Every structure is written in C-alpha cells, then in structure tokens.
CSV table of C-alpha atoms in Angstrom, one decimal:
chain,number,residue,atom,x,y,z
A,1,MET,CA,252.7,132.7,-174.6
A,2,GLY,CA,254.8,133.2,-171.3
A,3,SER,CA,256.9,136.3,-173.2
A,4,SER,CA,255.9,137.9,-170.2
A,5,THR,CA,257.7,135.4,-167.8
A,6,ALA,CA,260.6,134.4,-170.4
A,7,ALA,CA,263.8,136.6,-171.6
A,8,ALA,CA,263.6,139.5,-173.9
A,9,PRO,CA,262.7,137.8,-177.3
A,10,ARG,CA,265.9,137.5,-179.3
A,11,THR,CA,265.8,137.9,-183.4
A,12,ALA,CA,268.5,135.0,-183.9
A,13,PRO,CA,269.1,131.8,-181.5
A,14,ARG,CA,272.1,131.6,-179.4
A,15,ARG,CA,274.7,128.5,-178.8
A,16,ALA,CA,274.1,125.9,-176.2
A,17,VAL,CA,277.1,126.8,-174.6
A,18,ARG,CA,276.1,130.7,-174.5
A,19,LEU,CA,272.6,130.3,-173.6
A,20,LEU,CA,273.5,128.4,-170.8
A,21,ARG,CA,276.0,131.0,-169.7
A,22,GLN,CA,273.8,133.8,-170.2
A,23,GLU,CA,270.0,132.4,-168.7
A,24,ALA,CA,271.0,131.3,-165.4
A,25,ASP,CA,267.5,129.8,-164.3
A,26,PHE,CA,267.5,127.9,-167.7
A,27,ARG,CA,271.0,126.4,-166.6
A,28,ARG,CA,269.9,125.9,-163.1
A,29,VAL,CA,267.1,123.5,-164.2
A,30,TYR,CA,269.4,122.3,-166.8
A,31,LEU,CA,272.4,121.1,-164.3
A,32,SER,CA,269.3,119.7,-162.2
A,33,GLN,CA,268.0,117.3,-165.0
A,34,LEU,CA,271.8,116.3,-165.9
A,35,VAL,CA,272.7,115.8,-162.0
A,36,SER,CA,269.6,113.7,-161.3
A,37,LEU,CA,270.0,111.7,-164.3
A,38,GLY,CA,273.5,110.7,-163.6
A,39,GLY,CA,272.4,109.7,-160.3
A,40,ASP,CA,270.0,107.5,-161.2
A,41,TRP,CA,272.2,105.7,-163.2
A,42,PHE,CA,275.0,105.9,-160.4
A,43,ALA,CA,271.8,103.7,-158.9
A,44,VAL,CA,270.3,101.6,-161.3
A,45,VAL,CA,273.3,99.6,-162.7
A,46,PRO,CA,274.9,98.5,-159.2
A,47,LEU,CA,271.3,97.9,-158.6
A,48,LEU,CA,270.7,95.5,-161.2
A,49,ALA,CA,274.0,93.5,-160.8
A,50,LEU,CA,272.9,93.3,-156.7
A,51,LEU,CA,269.7,91.8,-157.9
A,52,GLN,CA,271.2,89.1,-160.0
A,53,GLU,CA,273.8,88.2,-157.3
A,54,LEU,CA,271.3,87.8,-154.2
A,55,THR,CA,268.5,86.2,-156.4
A,56,GLY,CA,271.1,84.2,-159.0
A,57,GLY,CA,269.1,85.2,-162.1
A,58,PRO,CA,267.4,88.3,-164.0
A,59,LEU,CA,263.9,88.1,-163.0
A,60,TRP,CA,264.2,90.5,-160.3
A,61,GLY,CA,266.0,93.1,-162.5
A,62,ALA,CA,263.4,93.0,-165.4
A,63,LEU,CA,260.7,93.1,-163.2
A,64,VAL,CA,262.3,96.4,-161.4
A,65,LEU,CA,262.7,98.0,-165.0
A,66,ALA,CA,259.3,97.0,-166.0
A,67,ALA,CA,258.3,99.0,-162.9
A,68,ASP,CA,260.0,101.8,-164.1
A,69,THR,CA,258.3,102.2,-167.3
A,70,LEU,CA,255.0,100.7,-166.4
A,71,VAL,CA,253.9,103.2,-163.6
A,72,ILE,CA,255.4,105.9,-165.7
A,73,ALA,CA,252.8,104.6,-168.5
A,74,ALA,CA,249.9,104.4,-165.8
A,75,LEU,CA,250.4,107.9,-164.6
A,76,SER,CA,251.3,109.8,-167.7
A,77,PRO,CA,247.6,110.9,-168.8
A,78,TYR,CA,246.8,112.1,-165.4
A,79,ALA,CA,250.7,113.5,-164.9
A,80,GLY,CA,249.4,116.4,-167.8
A,81,VAL,CA,246.2,117.4,-165.9
A,82,VAL,CA,247.9,117.7,-162.8
A,83,VAL,CA,251.3,119.9,-163.6
A,84,ASP,CA,249.1,122.4,-165.7
A,85,ARG,CA,247.1,123.4,-162.4
A,86,VAL,CA,249.9,123.7,-159.7
A,87,ASP,CA,252.8,125.3,-159.2
A,88,ARG,CA,255.3,123.8,-161.6
A,89,ARG,CA,258.3,124.8,-159.1
A,90,ARG,CA,257.3,123.5,-156.1
A,91,LEU,CA,255.8,120.1,-157.8
A,92,MET,CA,259.7,119.8,-159.3
A,93,VAL,CA,261.6,120.2,-155.6
A,94,LEU,CA,259.0,118.1,-154.1
A,95,CYS,CA,260.0,115.3,-156.5
A,96,ASP,CA,262.9,115.1,-156.2
A,97,LEU,CA,262.7,115.2,-152.8
A,98,LEU,CA,260.4,112.6,-152.8
A,99,SER,CA,263.0,110.8,-155.1
A,100,ALA,CA,265.8,111.3,-152.6
A,101,GLY,CA,263.4,109.7,-149.9
A,102,PHE,CA,262.8,106.1,-152.2
A,103,VAL,CA,266.4,105.7,-153.5
A,104,ALA,CA,267.1,105.6,-149.6
A,105,THR,CA,265.1,102.7,-149.0
A,106,LEU,CA,267.6,101.0,-151.7
A,107,PHE,CA,269.8,100.3,-148.7
A,108,LEU,CA,267.7,97.8,-146.9
A,109,VAL,CA,268.0,95.8,-149.7
A,110,ARG,CA,270.4,92.8,-148.6
A,111,SER,CA,269.6,89.7,-149.2
A,112,GLY,CA,267.0,87.5,-151.5
A,113,SER,CA,264.0,88.1,-149.3
A,114,THR,CA,264.1,91.8,-149.5
A,115,VAL,CA,264.7,92.2,-152.8
A,116,TRP,CA,260.9,93.6,-153.3
A,117,ILE,CA,262.1,96.7,-151.6
A,118,ALA,CA,264.0,97.6,-154.7
A,119,LEU,CA,260.5,97.0,-156.9
A,120,VAL,CA,258.8,99.6,-154.8
A,121,ALA,CA,261.4,101.8,-154.5
A,122,LEU,CA,261.8,102.2,-158.1
A,123,GLY,CA,258.2,102.1,-158.9
A,124,GLY,CA,258.4,105.0,-156.6
A,125,VAL,CA,260.8,107.2,-158.0
A,126,ALA,CA,259.1,106.7,-161.4
A,127,GLY,CA,255.5,107.6,-160.4
A,128,VAL,CA,257.7,110.9,-159.3
A,129,LYS,CA,259.2,111.2,-163.0
A,130,ALA,CA,256.0,111.1,-164.6
A,131,PHE,CA,255.0,114.4,-163.0
A,132,HIS,CA,258.6,115.5,-162.9
A,133,GLY,CA,259.6,115.1,-166.8
A,134,PRO,CA,256.3,117.1,-168.0
A,135,ALA,CA,256.6,120.0,-165.3
A,136,ALA,CA,260.0,120.9,-166.3
A,137,SER,CA,259.1,120.9,-170.8
A,138,ALA,CA,256.4,123.2,-169.5
A,139,ALA,CA,258.3,125.3,-167.7
A,140,LEU,CA,260.8,125.7,-170.5
A,141,PRO,CA,259.6,128.4,-172.6
A,142,HIS,CA,259.1,130.3,-169.7
A,143,LEU,CA,263.2,130.1,-169.1
A,144,VAL,CA,264.4,131.1,-172.3
A,145,PRO,CA,263.1,133.5,-175.3
A,146,ARG,CA,261.2,131.6,-178.2
A,147,SER,CA,263.9,131.7,-180.4
A,148,ASP,CA,266.0,129.7,-178.0
A,149,LEU,CA,263.6,126.7,-177.6
A,150,LEU,CA,264.3,124.7,-179.9
A,151,THR,CA,268.4,124.9,-178.7
A,152,ALA,CA,266.9,124.2,-175.1
A,153,ASN,CA,265.4,121.7,-176.1
A,154,ALA,CA,268.3,120.2,-177.7
A,155,LEU,CA,270.2,120.3,-174.7
A,156,GLY,CA,267.3,119.0,-172.7
A,157,GLY,CA,267.2,115.7,-175.1
A,158,GLY,CA,271.0,115.2,-175.5
A,159,ALA,CA,271.4,115.2,-171.4
A,160,TRP,CA,269.9,111.5,-171.5
A,161,GLY,CA,272.0,110.1,-173.7
A,162,VAL,CA,275.1,111.8,-172.0
A,163,MET,CA,274.1,111.1,-168.7
A,164,LEU,CA,273.1,107.7,-169.3
A,165,ALA,CA,276.9,106.8,-170.6
A,166,ALA,CA,278.9,108.8,-168.2
A,167,GLY,CA,276.3,107.8,-165.2
A,168,ALA,CA,276.3,103.9,-166.3
A,169,SER,CA,280.1,104.0,-166.4
A,170,LEU,CA,280.9,105.6,-163.6
A,171,GLY,CA,278.3,103.9,-161.8
A,172,ALA,CA,279.8,100.4,-162.3
A,173,LEU,CA,283.2,101.7,-162.1
A,174,LEU,CA,282.5,103.1,-157.9
A,175,THR,CA,280.9,100.0,-157.5
A,176,SER,CA,283.9,97.9,-157.8
A,177,VAL,CA,286.0,101.1,-156.1
A,178,LEU,CA,284.0,101.8,-153.3
A,179,GLY,CA,280.9,99.2,-153.0
A,180,ILE,CA,277.5,99.9,-154.2
A,181,GLY,CA,276.2,102.1,-151.1
A,182,TRP,CA,278.3,104.8,-152.3
A,183,CYS,CA,276.3,104.8,-155.5
A,184,PHE,CA,272.9,104.4,-154.0
A,185,ALA,CA,274.2,107.3,-151.3
A,186,LEU,CA,275.4,109.4,-154.1
A,187,ASP,CA,272.1,109.0,-155.9
A,188,VAL,CA,270.2,110.4,-153.0
A,189,LEU,CA,272.7,113.1,-153.0
A,190,SER,CA,271.6,113.7,-156.5
A,191,PHE,CA,268.3,114.7,-156.1
A,192,ALA,CA,269.4,116.8,-153.2
A,193,VAL,CA,271.2,119.0,-155.2
A,194,SER,CA,268.4,119.0,-158.2
A,195,ALA,CA,266.1,120.2,-155.3
A,196,ALA,CA,268.7,122.9,-154.4
A,197,LEU,CA,269.1,124.0,-157.9
A,198,VAL,CA,265.4,124.5,-159.1
A,199,GLY,CA,264.4,125.7,-155.9
A,200,ARG,CA,266.8,128.9,-156.7
A,201,VAL,CA,264.8,129.7,-160.2
A,202,ARG,CA,263.3,133.1,-159.9
A,203,ARG,CA,261.4,133.1,-163.4
A,204,PRO,CA,257.7,132.0,-162.8
A,205,PHE,CA,257.3,128.3,-164.5
A,206,ASP,CA,253.9,129.1,-165.6
A,207,ASP,CA,251.5,131.8,-166.9
A,208,GLY,CA,249.1,131.8,-163.6
A,209,ARG,CA,246.1,129.8,-163.4
A,210,GLY,CA,243.8,131.6,-161.3
A,211,ASP,CA,241.0,131.5,-164.5
A,212,ARG,CA,242.0,127.7,-164.8
A,213,PRO,CA,238.6,125.4,-164.1
A,214,ARG,CA,238.6,123.2,-161.4
A,215,ARG,CA,237.4,119.9,-163.0
A,216,ARG,CA,237.9,116.4,-161.2
A,217,VAL,CA,241.2,114.9,-162.5
A,218,ARG,CA,239.3,111.8,-164.3
A,219,GLY,CA,236.9,113.5,-165.9
A,220,LEU,CA,240.3,115.7,-167.2
A,221,VAL,CA,241.9,112.7,-168.5
A,222,ARG,CA,239.0,111.1,-169.7
A,223,ASP,CA,237.6,114.0,-171.9
A,224,ASP,CA,241.2,114.7,-173.4
A,225,LEU,CA,241.9,111.1,-174.2
A,226,ARG,CA,238.4,110.7,-176.2
A,227,GLU,CA,239.4,114.0,-178.2
A,228,THR,CA,242.4,112.9,-179.0
A,229,ALA,CA,241.5,109.4,-180.3
A,230,SER,CA,239.1,111.4,-182.2
A,231,PHE,CA,241.5,112.9,-184.2
A,232,ALA,CA,243.7,110.1,-185.0
A,233,ARG,CA,240.9,108.2,-186.6
A,234,ARG,CA,240.7,111.1,-188.7
A,235,ASP,CA,244.4,111.2,-190.1
A,236,ARG,CA,245.5,108.3,-190.3
A,237,ARG,CA,249.3,108.9,-190.2
A,238,ILE,CA,248.8,110.2,-186.5
A,239,VAL,CA,247.9,106.1,-186.0
A,240,ALA,CA,251.2,105.3,-187.6
A,241,LEU,CA,252.7,107.5,-185.6
A,242,LEU,CA,252.0,106.9,-182.4
A,243,LEU,CA,252.3,103.1,-183.0
A,244,ALA,CA,256.0,103.9,-184.4
A,245,LYS,CA,258.1,103.7,-181.1
A,246,PRO,CA,256.9,100.5,-179.8
A,247,GLY,CA,258.4,99.1,-182.7
A,248,THR,CA,261.7,99.8,-180.7
A,249,ALA,CA,260.7,100.1,-176.9
A,250,LEU,CA,259.0,96.0,-177.6
A,251,GLY,CA,263.2,95.3,-177.6
A,252,ASN,CA,264.2,97.3,-174.7
A,253,GLY,CA,263.1,94.2,-172.9
A,254,VAL,CA,267.0,92.9,-173.5
A,255,LEU,CA,268.3,95.7,-171.2
A,256,ALA,CA,266.8,93.6,-168.7
A,257,LEU,CA,269.0,90.7,-169.7
A,258,PHE,CA,272.5,92.3,-169.6
A,259,PRO,CA,273.4,91.5,-165.6
A,260,ALA,CA,272.8,87.7,-166.5
A,261,LEU,CA,274.3,87.9,-170.1
A,262,ALA,CA,277.9,89.7,-168.7
A,263,ALA,CA,278.1,87.3,-165.7
A,264,THR,CA,277.5,84.1,-167.9
A,265,VAL,CA,278.6,84.7,-171.4
A,266,PHE,CA,280.8,87.8,-171.4
A,267,HIS,CA,282.1,87.4,-167.9
A,268,VAL,CA,282.9,91.0,-167.1
A,269,GLY,CA,280.7,91.6,-164.0
A,270,ALA,CA,279.0,95.0,-162.8
A,271,PHE,CA,281.4,96.9,-164.9
A,272,GLY,CA,280.6,95.0,-167.9
A,273,VAL,CA,277.0,95.7,-167.3
A,274,GLY,CA,278.0,99.7,-167.2
A,275,LEU,CA,279.6,99.9,-170.3
A,276,LEU,CA,276.6,97.9,-172.1
A,277,TYR,CA,274.5,100.3,-170.6
A,278,ALA,CA,276.7,103.1,-171.5
A,279,ALA,CA,277.1,101.6,-175.2
A,280,ARG,CA,273.0,102.2,-175.3
A,281,GLY,CA,273.3,106.1,-174.1
A,282,VAL,CA,276.1,106.3,-177.2
A,283,GLY,CA,274.1,105.1,-179.4
A,284,ALA,CA,271.5,107.4,-178.0
A,285,LEU,CA,273.5,110.5,-179.0
A,286,ILE,CA,274.2,109.3,-182.5
A,287,GLY,CA,270.5,108.0,-183.7
A,288,PRO,CA,269.4,111.3,-183.7
A,289,VAL,CA,272.3,113.3,-185.6
A,290,LEU,CA,272.0,110.5,-188.0
A,291,GLY,CA,268.4,110.8,-188.4
A,292,ARG,CA,268.5,114.5,-189.0
A,293,ARG,CA,271.2,114.1,-191.5
A,294,LEU,CA,268.8,111.0,-193.6
A,295,LEU,CA,265.9,112.8,-193.4
A,296,SER,CA,267.4,116.3,-195.2
A,297,GLY,CA,264.5,117.8,-195.0
A,298,ARG,CA,262.6,115.1,-197.0
A,299,GLU,CA,259.1,114.2,-195.1
A,300,GLU,CA,258.5,111.4,-197.7
A,301,ARG,CA,261.2,109.4,-196.1
A,302,ILE,CA,260.1,109.1,-192.6
A,303,ARG,CA,258.2,106.1,-192.9
A,304,LEU,CA,261.0,104.5,-194.7
A,305,LEU,CA,263.4,105.6,-192.0
A,306,THR,CA,261.4,104.6,-189.3
A,307,LEU,CA,261.5,100.9,-190.2
A,308,ALA,CA,265.0,100.8,-191.3
A,309,SER,CA,265.7,102.1,-187.5
A,310,THR,CA,263.5,99.4,-186.2
A,311,LEU,CA,264.9,96.7,-188.3
A,312,LEU,CA,268.7,97.9,-187.2
A,313,PHE,CA,267.6,98.1,-183.6
A,314,GLY,CA,266.3,94.5,-183.9
A,315,ALA,CA,269.2,92.7,-186.1
A,316,ALA,CA,271.7,94.7,-183.9
A,317,TYR,CA,270.6,92.8,-181.2
A,318,ALA,CA,269.9,89.4,-182.8
A,319,GLY,CA,273.4,89.5,-183.4
A,320,PHE,CA,274.2,90.6,-180.1
A,321,SER,CA,272.6,87.2,-179.0
A,322,ALA,CA,274.8,85.1,-180.5
A,323,VAL,CA,278.5,86.9,-179.9
A,324,THR,CA,280.5,85.9,-177.0
A,325,TRP,CA,283.4,88.7,-177.2
A,326,PHE,CA,283.0,91.3,-175.6
A,327,PRO,CA,283.8,94.3,-177.4
A,328,ALA,CA,281.5,93.0,-180.4
A,329,ALA,CA,278.7,92.7,-177.5
A,330,VAL,CA,279.3,96.3,-177.0
A,331,LEU,CA,279.6,97.5,-180.3
A,332,LEU,CA,276.1,95.9,-181.4
A,333,VAL,CA,274.2,97.3,-178.1
A,334,VAL,CA,275.3,101.2,-179.6
A,335,ALA,CA,274.3,99.9,-183.5
A,336,ALA,CA,271.1,99.1,-181.6
A,337,HIS,CA,270.2,102.4,-180.1
A,338,VAL,CA,271.4,104.3,-182.9
A,339,GLY,CA,268.1,102.7,-184.4
A,340,GLY,CA,266.4,103.1,-181.3
A,341,SER,CA,267.1,106.8,-180.6
A,342,MET,CA,266.8,107.6,-184.1
A,343,ASN,CA,262.8,106.1,-183.9
A,344,SER,CA,262.1,108.2,-181.6
A,345,THR,CA,263.8,111.1,-182.6
A,346,LEU,CA,261.9,111.0,-186.2
A,347,SER,CA,258.4,110.2,-185.0
A,348,SER,CA,258.4,112.6,-182.2
A,349,TYR,CA,259.1,115.2,-184.9
A,350,ALA,CA,256.5,113.9,-187.7
A,351,LEU,CA,254.0,114.2,-184.5
A,352,GLN,CA,254.9,118.2,-183.6
A,353,SER,CA,254.6,118.9,-186.8
A,354,ALA,CA,251.3,117.2,-188.1
A,355,THR,CA,249.5,117.7,-184.8
A,356,PRO,CA,247.9,121.1,-184.4
A,357,ASP,CA,249.2,123.1,-181.4
A,358,GLY,CA,245.9,122.7,-179.5
A,359,LEU,CA,246.5,118.3,-179.5
A,360,ARG,CA,250.2,118.5,-179.4
A,361,GLY,CA,250.5,118.0,-175.9
A,362,ARG,CA,247.9,115.4,-175.2
A,363,VAL,CA,248.5,113.6,-178.5
A,364,LEU,CA,252.6,113.7,-177.0
A,365,SER,CA,251.3,112.1,-173.7
A,366,VAL,CA,249.3,109.0,-175.6
A,367,ASP,CA,253.0,108.6,-177.9
A,368,LEU,CA,254.6,108.4,-174.2
A,369,MET,CA,252.1,106.2,-173.0
A,370,PHE,CA,252.5,103.9,-175.7
A,371,SER,CA,256.3,103.3,-176.1
A,372,THR,CA,256.4,103.2,-171.9
A,373,LEU,CA,253.8,100.1,-172.2
A,374,SER,CA,255.6,98.7,-174.8
A,375,LEU,CA,258.7,99.0,-172.8
A,376,GLY,CA,257.2,97.2,-169.6
A,377,ALA,CA,255.5,94.7,-171.8
A,378,SER,CA,259.3,94.2,-173.3
A,379,GLN,CA,260.9,93.8,-169.9
A,380,LEU,CA,258.2,91.5,-168.5
A,381,LEU,CA,258.7,89.1,-171.6
A,382,ALA,CA,262.4,89.1,-170.9
A,383,GLY,CA,262.1,88.4,-167.3
A,384,ALA,CA,259.2,85.5,-168.5
A,385,LEU,CA,261.6,83.8,-171.0
A,386,SER,CA,265.1,84.1,-168.7
A,387,ALA,CA,263.1,81.7,-166.3
A,388,VAL,CA,262.8,78.9,-168.9
A,389,VAL,CA,265.4,79.6,-171.1
A,390,ALA,CA,268.7,80.9,-171.5
A,391,PRO,CA,269.8,84.7,-171.7
A,392,SER,CA,271.1,84.4,-174.7
A,393,PRO,CA,268.0,82.9,-176.5
A,394,ALA,CA,265.7,84.9,-174.6
A,395,ALA,CA,267.4,87.8,-176.1
A,396,LEU,CA,266.8,86.7,-179.6
A,397,CYS,CA,263.6,86.1,-178.9
A,398,VAL,CA,263.2,90.0,-178.3
A,399,ALA,CA,264.8,90.6,-181.0
A,400,GLY,CA,262.8,88.6,-183.6
A,401,VAL,CA,259.6,90.6,-181.8
A,402,VAL,CA,260.8,94.1,-182.5
A,403,THR,CA,261.8,92.6,-186.4
A,404,GLY,CA,258.2,91.1,-186.9
A,405,TYR,CA,256.8,94.6,-185.5
A,406,GLY,CA,258.2,96.8,-188.1
A,407,ALA,CA,257.3,94.5,-190.8
A,408,LEU,CA,253.9,94.9,-189.3
A,409,TRP,CA,253.5,98.6,-188.9
A,410,TRP,CA,255.1,98.7,-192.4
A,411,ALA,CA,252.3,96.6,-194.2
A,412,LEU,CA,249.9,98.6,-191.9
A,413,SER,CA,251.1,102.0,-192.4
A,414,ARG,CA,251.1,101.9,-195.9
A,415,GLU,CA,248.9,105.1,-197.3
A,416,PRO,CA,245.6,103.3,-199.1
C-alpha cells in the first residue's frame, strides 16, 4: 500500500537525520508540524496568563483548554471518514489557513467582556486539528518507504514534546520581553509557514479515491463505531487498553490551574507558567524512552507498567499541590508527565499490536476520543473546583481522581 507513491523501498531503515536530509517531501511535512506546534504554544501560554489577569481566576483558562480537547473528541469520528475521502494535501493547507484566521481573533481579547472570544478561537483551532492530525498521519506512508516508517513516526511523536518544551518557554519569554500581541502574531505566522511547506510537497498524499463508495458521513461513522464496539466486546484486552489513557488524561485538568498557582503560590508570573508547561514537554520526551526500556520486549509487563505510570502521574501532582518552592514544582511536573507519556506510549503500542490492520484505524480513533473526552472532563472539573476552593486543593482533588482511577482500572482489567 502506497509503494507506488512513496520513495523506492529500502531494505534497512535510515537514521532520523539522514531520513530528513534525503526525503524532501517528508522533511517539509515534518517541519510544518514543528512550526505549527511551536506556534501553538507561543499563543496558548500567554493566553492563559492573559485570561487569569483579565478575570482574576483560572475558570476561563480551564474552559478554553476544555474546549480544545472536547471539540477534538467530538469531531474525531467524523474526521477519519473525511480524511479518507478528500485530497489530504489540500485539506492540510486549508486547516492551516483556518487556524491562522482563528488565532488572529485573539487580538480582540482585551477585557473581561471579550474573554469569550478566546473560547471560540481555541475551539475553532481544535476543530481544525481534528482533521489536520489524521490527514498528516494517513499521508505518512506515502512520503517515506515502509522501512523508514517507524523512524518517521518516532520523529513525529517526538515533535510534540520538543515543541511543547521549546514553544512554552519561548512563549513565556517573548510575553515578558515583547508582549502578548507578538506571541499571537507569531502563531498566525507559524500556520502560514506550515501551509506553505505542505503546499510545496510533490508526492501524492493518498492512493486515489475514485473507486471509493460515496456514502453519508453519519452512516459511515455509525457503522464504524458499531464494528469497533463488536470487536472490543470479543477481546477484554482491547477494552482495558482503551480505558488506559483516561487514567492520566483525567489529571491533566491541573494544567488549567498553572496560571493561578504561578500567581498566588509560586509568585513567578507568565514566565513561570511557561516553565511549567515546558516541564510537561520534558516529561513527555522522557516517558516513552523509559517505558520502552522497562518493557524490554516482555509484553506481560504492559499492564503493570500502565498502572505504575498512572500512579506516578497522580502521586507527582499530589506532591505538586503541596509544594511552594518553584523548582520542586517544576521537577514534579516533569515526573508526572513522564508517567503520562509512558502510559500513552505503552497503551498505543499494545493496541496497535493487538488490533487487526483492518480495524486498527478505527480502534485508535476511539482511543483518541476516550482520552480527549477524559482530558476535557478533567479541565472542566478543575475549573469548577477553582470556583469554590483555592488552586492547591483543587490540584490535589484532581490528583486523587487519577490515583483512584488507576486502582479501579487495575482491579477491572485483571484477566478472568
């Protein structure tokens, strides 16, 4: 599949640097992801600090983050159907341009009465992401030989953690030096650059769609979800793995409390918020590497490591809620997201291994939907708690939810 559109097959995989140097089309798509991901964090961290300043609390920041995840969850089942039936390159370019337009509206957020614009803008960007991400993933086998596909996927996965760490740090720094408006402008520019890079790709992003049936999207989604549910019911492992990522996703609502904690507990301002998000990115880089080493080819360890990673996430954020020394808080955020990214990597690997190819895309789509729904619920919970208790107790409550979920998942995922 895709061999006619990708480069000539190779017998040995190339190293990442060589792959990027020799495959120009893949390099353009990879750079477009780096640019747009970095731009996202240029805007999000300053925006959260601005919302905290304009409203005096973390509620609107939590709502914005929740809109980001819940919109993706709602659109994910439809996105897969659309991505398989349109020109993926044009879709990705359109998504980048629409994202630039949504981010541009953030310049209108100037007072407490206009904070709702941020909710609409980030929700719009999230809706676009729901289509852009699957399109890029589906195009990847057409941009590199099969022997290099694992390396290409690893590069793409690492891009998120790298640009979160770098983008959050630079966004916070630029906010303090140049101002929030410049960060929004750079994000708009990043999407324009991403669109230009994707537009220059010459290889096809698909294998042709002239013979694919034209059916109503709603009917396709309903049939796909029904078939996926039937498969999951026949294999208890699949259900357990689909419910693994929500364990740590339910704790990510703490991220919405970062601006309030930075202002009231750590007294570090917008730059400190950026460092906390950067610490999340560092943890996201370490977790997959650590998980791979701990697994060491022993598949029976996946269940235990999934539990351990979930409990690490909960314990680290419980500690985070109790400390007042900022360096300790940063280290605890790193530790939490080592657990979170390990959980995500191991559960994705296990799902990919246990699911037949004909169902793999749909199962992984449901996996994404469950994790993003849990993430959105956590952000709403954090926002609601912040309205009635101080940020530190709210963070502790969210950490407690993660720990309790991990214990329940362990009990229910036991083999009969």
